[in-house]
PDB file of N, CA and C in Angstrom:
ATOM      1  N   MET A 178       0.919  -1.518   0.082  1.00 51.00           N
ATOM      2  CA  MET A 178       0.295   0.215   0.104  1.00 51.00           C
ATOM      3  C   MET A 178       0.940   1.169  -0.038  1.00 51.00           C
ATOM      4  N   SER A 179       0.810   1.961  -0.771  1.00 57.00           N
ATOM      5  CA  SER A 179       1.525   3.701  -1.055  1.00 57.00           C
ATOM      6  C   SER A 179       1.200   4.311  -0.106  1.00 57.00           C
ATOM      7  N   LYS A 180       1.710   5.340   0.271  1.00 59.00           N
ATOM      8  CA  LYS A 180       1.705   6.387   1.641  1.00 59.00           C
ATOM      9  C   LYS A 180       0.295   7.097   1.393  1.00 59.00           C
ATOM     10  N   ASN A 181       0.291   7.312  -0.092  1.00 60.00           N
ATOM     11  CA  ASN A 181      -0.824   7.726  -0.645  1.00 60.00           C
ATOM     12  C   ASN A 181      -1.862   7.377   0.066  1.00 60.00           C
ATOM     13  N   ASN A 182      -2.025   6.046  -0.473  1.00 60.00           N
ATOM     14  CA  ASN A 182      -3.683   5.324   0.238  1.00 60.00           C
ATOM     15  C   ASN A 182      -3.440   4.849   1.399  1.00 60.00           C
ATOM     16  N   ILE A 183      -2.453   5.221   1.805  1.00 65.00           N
ATOM     17  CA  ILE A 183      -2.822   4.990   3.756  1.00 65.00           C
ATOM     18  C   ILE A 183      -3.428   6.594   4.553  1.00 65.00           C
ATOM     19  N   SER A 184      -3.034   7.492   3.315  1.00 80.00           N
ATOM     20  CA  SER A 184      -3.548   8.740   3.972  1.00 80.00           C
ATOM     21  C   SER A 184      -4.834   8.615   3.719  1.00 80.00           C
ATOM     22  N   ASN A 185      -5.462   8.383   2.241  1.00 84.00           N
ATOM     23  CA  ASN A 185      -6.459   7.930   1.691  1.00 84.00           C
ATOM     24  C   ASN A 185      -7.302   7.494   2.846  1.00 84.00           C
ATOM     25  N   GLU A 186      -6.946   6.541   2.853  1.00 87.00           N
ATOM     26  CA  GLU A 186      -7.679   5.164   4.015  1.00 87.00           C
ATOM     27  C   GLU A 186      -8.033   6.051   5.408  1.00 87.00           C
ATOM     28  N   LYS A 187      -6.720   6.593   6.006  1.00 90.00           N
ATOM     29  CA  LYS A 187      -7.091   7.542   7.229  1.00 90.00           C
ATOM     30  C   LYS A 187      -8.507   8.532   7.380  1.00 90.00           C
ATOM     31  N   ALA A 188      -7.961   9.317   5.822  1.00 89.00           N
ATOM     32  CA  ALA A 188      -9.213  10.390   5.932  1.00 89.00           C
ATOM     33  C   ALA A 188     -10.759   9.876   5.770  1.00 89.00           C
ATOM     34  N   TRP A 189     -10.887   8.770   4.858  1.00 90.00           N
ATOM     35  CA  TRP A 189     -12.292   8.234   4.784  1.00 90.00           C
ATOM     36  C   TRP A 189     -12.415   7.765   5.938  1.00 90.00           C
ATOM     37  N   ASN A 190     -11.411   6.944   6.762  1.00 91.00           N
ATOM     38  CA  ASN A 190     -11.757   6.103   8.170  1.00 91.00           C
ATOM     39  C   ASN A 190     -12.479   7.867   9.445  1.00 91.00           C
ATOM     40  N   TYR A 191     -11.359   8.975   9.034  1.00 92.00           N
ATOM     41  CA  TYR A 191     -11.610   9.773  10.052  1.00 92.00           C
ATOM     42  C   TYR A 191     -13.359  10.885  10.025  1.00 92.00           C
ATOM     43  N   ALA A 192     -13.488  10.907   8.375  1.00 90.00           N
ATOM     44  CA  ALA A 192     -14.582  11.129   7.904  1.00 90.00           C
ATOM     45  C   ALA A 192     -15.571  10.475   8.780  1.00 90.00           C
ATOM     46  N   ILE A 193     -15.852   9.333   8.297  1.00 93.00           N
ATOM     47  CA  ILE A 193     -16.691   8.321   8.473  1.00 93.00           C
ATOM     48  C   ILE A 193     -16.824   8.125  10.064  1.00 93.00           C
ATOM     49  N   GLY A 194     -16.018   8.422  10.681  1.00 94.00           N
ATOM     50  CA  GLY A 194     -16.060   8.542  12.328  1.00 94.00           C
ATOM     51  C   GLY A 194     -16.685   9.788  12.518  1.00 94.00           C
ATOM     52  N   ILE A 195     -16.185  10.900  11.930  1.00 93.00           N
ATOM     53  CA  ILE A 195     -16.704  12.498  12.693  1.00 93.00           C
ATOM     54  C   ILE A 195     -18.515  12.326  12.245  1.00 93.00           C
ATOM     55  N   VAL A 196     -19.221  11.711  11.302  1.00 92.00           N
ATOM     56  CA  VAL A 196     -20.000  11.780  10.818  1.00 92.00           C
ATOM     57  C   VAL A 196     -21.047  10.356  11.674  1.00 92.00           C
ATOM     58  N   GLN A 197     -20.628   9.166  12.541  1.00 94.00           N
ATOM     59  CA  GLN A 197     -21.039   8.870  13.343  1.00 94.00           C
ATOM     60  C   GLN A 197     -21.034   9.365  14.734  1.00 94.00           C
ATOM     61  N   VAL A 198     -20.018  10.081  14.687  1.00 94.00           N
ATOM     62  CA  VAL A 198     -20.261  10.837  16.660  1.00 94.00           C
ATOM     63  C   VAL A 198     -21.353  11.850  16.047  1.00 94.00           C
ATOM     64  N   GLU A 199     -21.810  12.344  14.997  1.00 92.00           N
ATOM     65  CA  GLU A 199     -23.236  13.205  14.863  1.00 92.00           C
ATOM     66  C   GLU A 199     -24.304  12.390  14.882  1.00 92.00           C
ATOM     67  N   GLY A 200     -23.868  11.188  15.438  1.00 94.00           N
ATOM     68  CA  GLY A 200     -25.019  10.123  15.317  1.00 94.00           C
ATOM     69  C   GLY A 200     -25.969   9.822  13.909  1.00 94.00           C
ATOM     70  N   ILE A 201     -25.279  10.071  12.699  1.00 93.00           N
ATOM     71  CA  ILE A 201     -25.773   9.234  11.555  1.00 93.00           C
ATOM     72  C   ILE A 201     -24.602   8.163  10.864  1.00 93.00           C
ATOM     73  N   LYS A 202     -25.712   7.524  10.848  1.00 93.00           N
ATOM     74  CA  LYS A 202     -25.232   5.630  10.323  1.00 93.00           C
ATOM     75  C   LYS A 202     -24.838   5.997   8.898  1.00 93.00           C
ATOM     76  N   PRO A 203     -23.700   5.707   8.687  1.00 91.00           N
ATOM     77  CA  PRO A 203     -23.554   5.806   6.533  1.00 91.00           C
ATOM     78  C   PRO A 203     -24.271   4.237   6.673  1.00 91.00           C
ATOM     79  N   SER A 204     -24.705   4.435   5.255  1.00 90.00           N
ATOM     80  CA  SER A 204     -25.642   3.759   4.606  1.00 90.00           C
ATOM     81  C   SER A 204     -24.347   2.309   4.308  1.00 90.00           C
ATOM     82  N   SER A 205     -24.690   1.169   3.742  1.00 92.00           N
ATOM     83  CA  SER A 205     -24.087  -0.339   3.479  1.00 92.00           C
ATOM     84  C   SER A 205     -23.426   0.447   2.353  1.00 92.00           C
ATOM     85  N   ASP A 206     -24.481   1.057   1.355  1.00 90.00           N
ATOM     86  CA  ASP A 206     -23.706   1.260  -0.020  1.00 90.00           C
ATOM     87  C   ASP A 206     -23.136   2.681  -0.186  1.00 90.00           C
ATOM     88  N   PHE A 207     -22.913   3.720   0.691  1.00 89.00           N
ATOM     89  CA  PHE A 207     -21.837   4.433   1.165  1.00 89.00           C
ATOM     90  C   PHE A 207     -20.419   3.977   1.579  1.00 89.00           C
ATOM     91  N   LEU A 208     -20.524   2.768   2.400  1.00 93.00           N
ATOM     92  CA  LEU A 208     -19.368   2.460   2.810  1.00 93.00           C
ATOM     93  C   LEU A 208     -18.459   1.492   1.822  1.00 93.00           C
ATOM     94  N   GLU A 209     -19.285   0.975   0.907  1.00 94.00           N
ATOM     95  CA  GLU A 209     -18.462   0.434   0.202  1.00 94.00           C
ATOM     96  C   GLU A 209     -18.541   0.833  -0.940  1.00 94.00           C
ATOM     97  N   LEU A 210     -18.661   1.918  -1.383  1.00 91.00           N
ATOM     98  CA  LEU A 210     -17.974   3.218  -2.306  1.00 91.00           C
ATOM     99  C   LEU A 210     -16.954   3.626  -1.635  1.00 91.00           C
ATOM    100  N   ALA A 211     -16.951   4.130  -0.360  1.00 91.00           N
ATOM    101  CA  ALA A 211     -15.886   4.013  -0.185  1.00 91.00           C
ATOM    102  C   ALA A 211     -14.489   2.878   0.167  1.00 91.00           C
ATOM    103  N   GLU A 212     -14.810   2.293   0.865  1.00 92.00           N
ATOM    104  CA  GLU A 212     -14.103   0.527   0.504  1.00 92.00           C
ATOM    105  C   GLU A 212     -13.567   0.399  -1.067  1.00 92.00           C
ATOM    106  N   LYS A 213     -14.603   0.558  -1.854  1.00 93.00           N
ATOM    107  CA  LYS A 213     -13.947   0.419  -3.435  1.00 93.00           C
ATOM    108  C   LYS A 213     -12.917   1.272  -3.466  1.00 93.00           C
ATOM    109  N   GLU A 214     -13.097   3.159  -3.115  1.00 91.00           N
ATOM    110  CA  GLU A 214     -12.660   4.123  -3.243  1.00 91.00           C
ATOM    111  C   GLU A 214     -11.160   3.928  -2.710  1.00 91.00           C
ATOM    112  N   LYS A 215     -10.771   2.889  -1.733  1.00 88.00           N
ATOM    113  CA  LYS A 215      -9.543   2.840  -1.147  1.00 88.00           C
ATOM    114  C   LYS A 215      -8.768   1.849  -1.318  1.00 88.00           C
ATOM    115  N   ARG A 216      -9.322   1.180  -1.935  1.00 90.00           N
ATOM    116  CA  ARG A 216      -9.110  -0.156  -2.776  1.00 90.00           C
ATOM    117  C   ARG A 216      -8.463   0.330  -4.145  1.00 90.00           C
ATOM    118  N   GLY A 217      -8.738   1.509  -4.389  1.00 90.00           N
ATOM    119  CA  GLY A 217      -8.191   1.664  -5.870  1.00 90.00           C
ATOM    120  C   GLY A 217      -9.096   1.438  -7.393  1.00 90.00           C
ATOM    121  N   GLU A 218     -10.342   0.734  -6.767  1.00 94.00           N
ATOM    122  CA  GLU A 218     -11.336   0.746  -7.716  1.00 94.00           C
ATOM    123  C   GLU A 218     -12.245   1.480  -8.314  1.00 94.00           C
ATOM    124  N   LEU A 219     -12.295   2.763  -7.430  1.00 94.00           N
ATOM    125  CA  LEU A 219     -12.977   3.634  -7.807  1.00 94.00           C
ATOM    126  C   LEU A 219     -12.338   5.028  -7.458  1.00 94.00           C
ATOM    127  N   THR A 220     -12.623   5.805  -8.335  1.00 92.00           N
ATOM    128  CA  THR A 220     -12.247   7.471  -7.769  1.00 92.00           C
ATOM    129  C   THR A 220     -13.250   8.305  -7.265  1.00 92.00           C
ATOM    130  N   ASN A 221     -12.243   9.453  -6.707  1.00 87.00           N
ATOM    131  CA  ASN A 221     -12.859  10.453  -5.943  1.00 87.00           C
ATOM    132  C   ASN A 221     -14.561  11.107  -6.965  1.00 87.00           C
ATOM    133  N   ASP A 222     -14.058  11.245  -7.971  1.00 93.00           N
ATOM    134  CA  ASP A 222     -15.010  11.577  -9.036  1.00 93.00           C
ATOM    135  C   ASP A 222     -16.214  10.273  -9.547  1.00 93.00           C
ATOM    136  N   ASP A 223     -16.056   9.193  -9.653  1.00 94.00           N
ATOM    137  CA  ASP A 223     -16.655   8.423  -9.523  1.00 94.00           C
ATOM    138  C   ASP A 223     -17.682   7.890  -8.805  1.00 94.00           C
ATOM    139  N   ILE A 224     -17.523   8.365  -7.016  1.00 90.00           N
ATOM    140  CA  ILE A 224     -17.814   8.535  -6.407  1.00 90.00           C
ATOM    141  C   ILE A 224     -19.005   9.870  -6.159  1.00 90.00           C
ATOM    142  N   ARG A 225     -19.094  10.977  -6.621  1.00 91.00           N
ATOM    143  CA  ARG A 225     -19.430  11.713  -6.957  1.00 91.00           C
ATOM    144  C   ARG A 225     -20.494  11.207  -8.097  1.00 91.00           C
ATOM    145  N   LYS A 226     -20.416  10.779  -9.187  1.00 93.00           N
ATOM    146  CA  LYS A 226     -21.254  10.826  -9.969  1.00 93.00           C
ATOM    147  C   LYS A 226     -22.293  10.054  -9.367  1.00 93.00           C
ATOM    148  N   VAL A 227     -21.841   8.557  -8.535  1.00 92.00           N
ATOM    149  CA  VAL A 227     -22.830   7.830  -7.918  1.00 92.00           C
ATOM    150  C   VAL A 227     -23.666   8.432  -7.100  1.00 92.00           C
ATOM    151  N   LEU A 228     -22.997   9.133  -6.185  1.00 87.00           N
ATOM    152  CA  LEU A 228     -24.104  10.120  -5.359  1.00 87.00           C
ATOM    153  C   LEU A 228     -25.209  10.857  -5.875  1.00 87.00           C
ATOM    154  N   ILE A 229     -24.421  11.786  -7.077  1.00 91.00           N
ATOM    155  CA  ILE A 229     -25.171  12.487  -7.418  1.00 91.00           C
ATOM    156  C   ILE A 229     -26.314  12.514  -8.517  1.00 91.00           C
ATOM    157  N   ARG A 230     -25.986  10.860  -9.041  1.00 91.00           N
ATOM    158  CA  ARG A 230     -26.774  10.361  -9.761  1.00 91.00           C
ATOM    159  C   ARG A 230     -28.238   9.771  -8.642  1.00 91.00           C
ATOM    160  N   LYS A 231     -27.574   9.225  -7.572  1.00 88.00           N
ATOM    161  CA  LYS A 231     -28.593   8.945  -6.416  1.00 88.00           C
ATOM    162  C   LYS A 231     -29.929   9.792  -5.804  1.00 88.00           C
ATOM    163  N   TYR A 232     -28.690  11.142  -5.328  1.00 85.00           N
ATOM    164  CA  TYR A 232     -29.352  11.659  -4.733  1.00 85.00           C
ATOM    165  C   TYR A 232     -29.856  13.298  -5.254  1.00 85.00           C
ATOM    166  N   LYS A 233     -29.514  13.265  -6.436  1.00 85.00           N
ATOM    167  CA  LYS A 233     -30.253  14.000  -7.535  1.00 85.00           C
ATOM    168  C   LYS A 233     -31.591  14.626  -7.354  1.00 85.00           C
ATOM    169  N   VAL A 234     -31.966  16.023  -7.497  1.00 77.00           N
ATOM    170  CA  VAL A 234     -33.628  15.969  -7.100  1.00 77.00           C
ATOM    171  C   VAL A 234     -33.864  16.821  -8.187  1.00 77.00           C
ATOM    172  N   VAL A 235     -34.404  16.267  -9.078  1.00 72.00           N
ATOM    173  CA  VAL A 235     -34.921  16.275 -10.623  1.00 72.00           C
ATOM    174  C   VAL A 235     -36.108  17.562 -10.731  1.00 72.00           C
ATOM    175  N   GLY A 236     -36.798  17.696  -9.833  1.00 67.00           N
ATOM    176  CA  GLY A 236     -37.673  19.064 -10.051  1.00 67.00           C
ATOM    177  C   GLY A 236     -38.085  19.265  -8.264  1.00 67.00           C
ATOM    178  N   ASP A 237     -38.232  20.371  -7.873  1.00 56.00           N
ATOM    179  CA  ASP A 237     -38.797  21.115  -6.542  1.00 56.00           C
ATOM    180  C   ASP A 237     -39.957  21.284  -6.708  1.00 56.00           C
ATOM    181  N   THR A 238     -41.205  19.714  -5.954  1.00 59.00           N
ATOM    182  CA  THR A 238     -42.548  20.143  -6.290  1.00 59.00           C
ATOM    183  C   THR A 238     -43.064  20.536  -5.243  1.00 59.00           C
ATOM    184  N   THR A 239     -42.448  21.189  -4.437  1.00 57.00           N
ATOM    185  CA  THR A 239     -43.104  22.378  -2.783  1.00 57.00           C
ATOM    186  C   THR A 239     -42.617  23.696  -3.190  1.00 57.00           C
ATOM    187  N   HIS A 240     -43.861  24.101  -2.671  1.00 54.00           N
ATOM    188  CA  HIS A 240     -43.850  25.647  -3.238  1.00 54.00           C
ATOM    189  C   HIS A 240     -43.466  26.441  -1.422  1.00 54.00           C
ATOM    190  N   ALA A 241     -42.450  27.606  -1.300  1.00 50.00           N
ATOM    191  CA  ALA A 241     -42.565  28.169  -0.305  1.00 50.00           C
ATOM    192  C   ALA A 241     -43.384  29.189  -0.649  1.00 50.00           C
TER     193      ALA A 241
END
């Protein structure tokens, strides 16, 4: 594992830990994306695209 991968893994673990401290449980889908990125199977851009596709709001149906 390269030095970059180690710091990348630590960054993911830190970010996920901070979210959990706030009482939010990351979904298993999100954790799998993070693991794939740690292993070099996905890039940050790949993850961003997956999350945008999954959570993109097509149109706001509520009116203020």
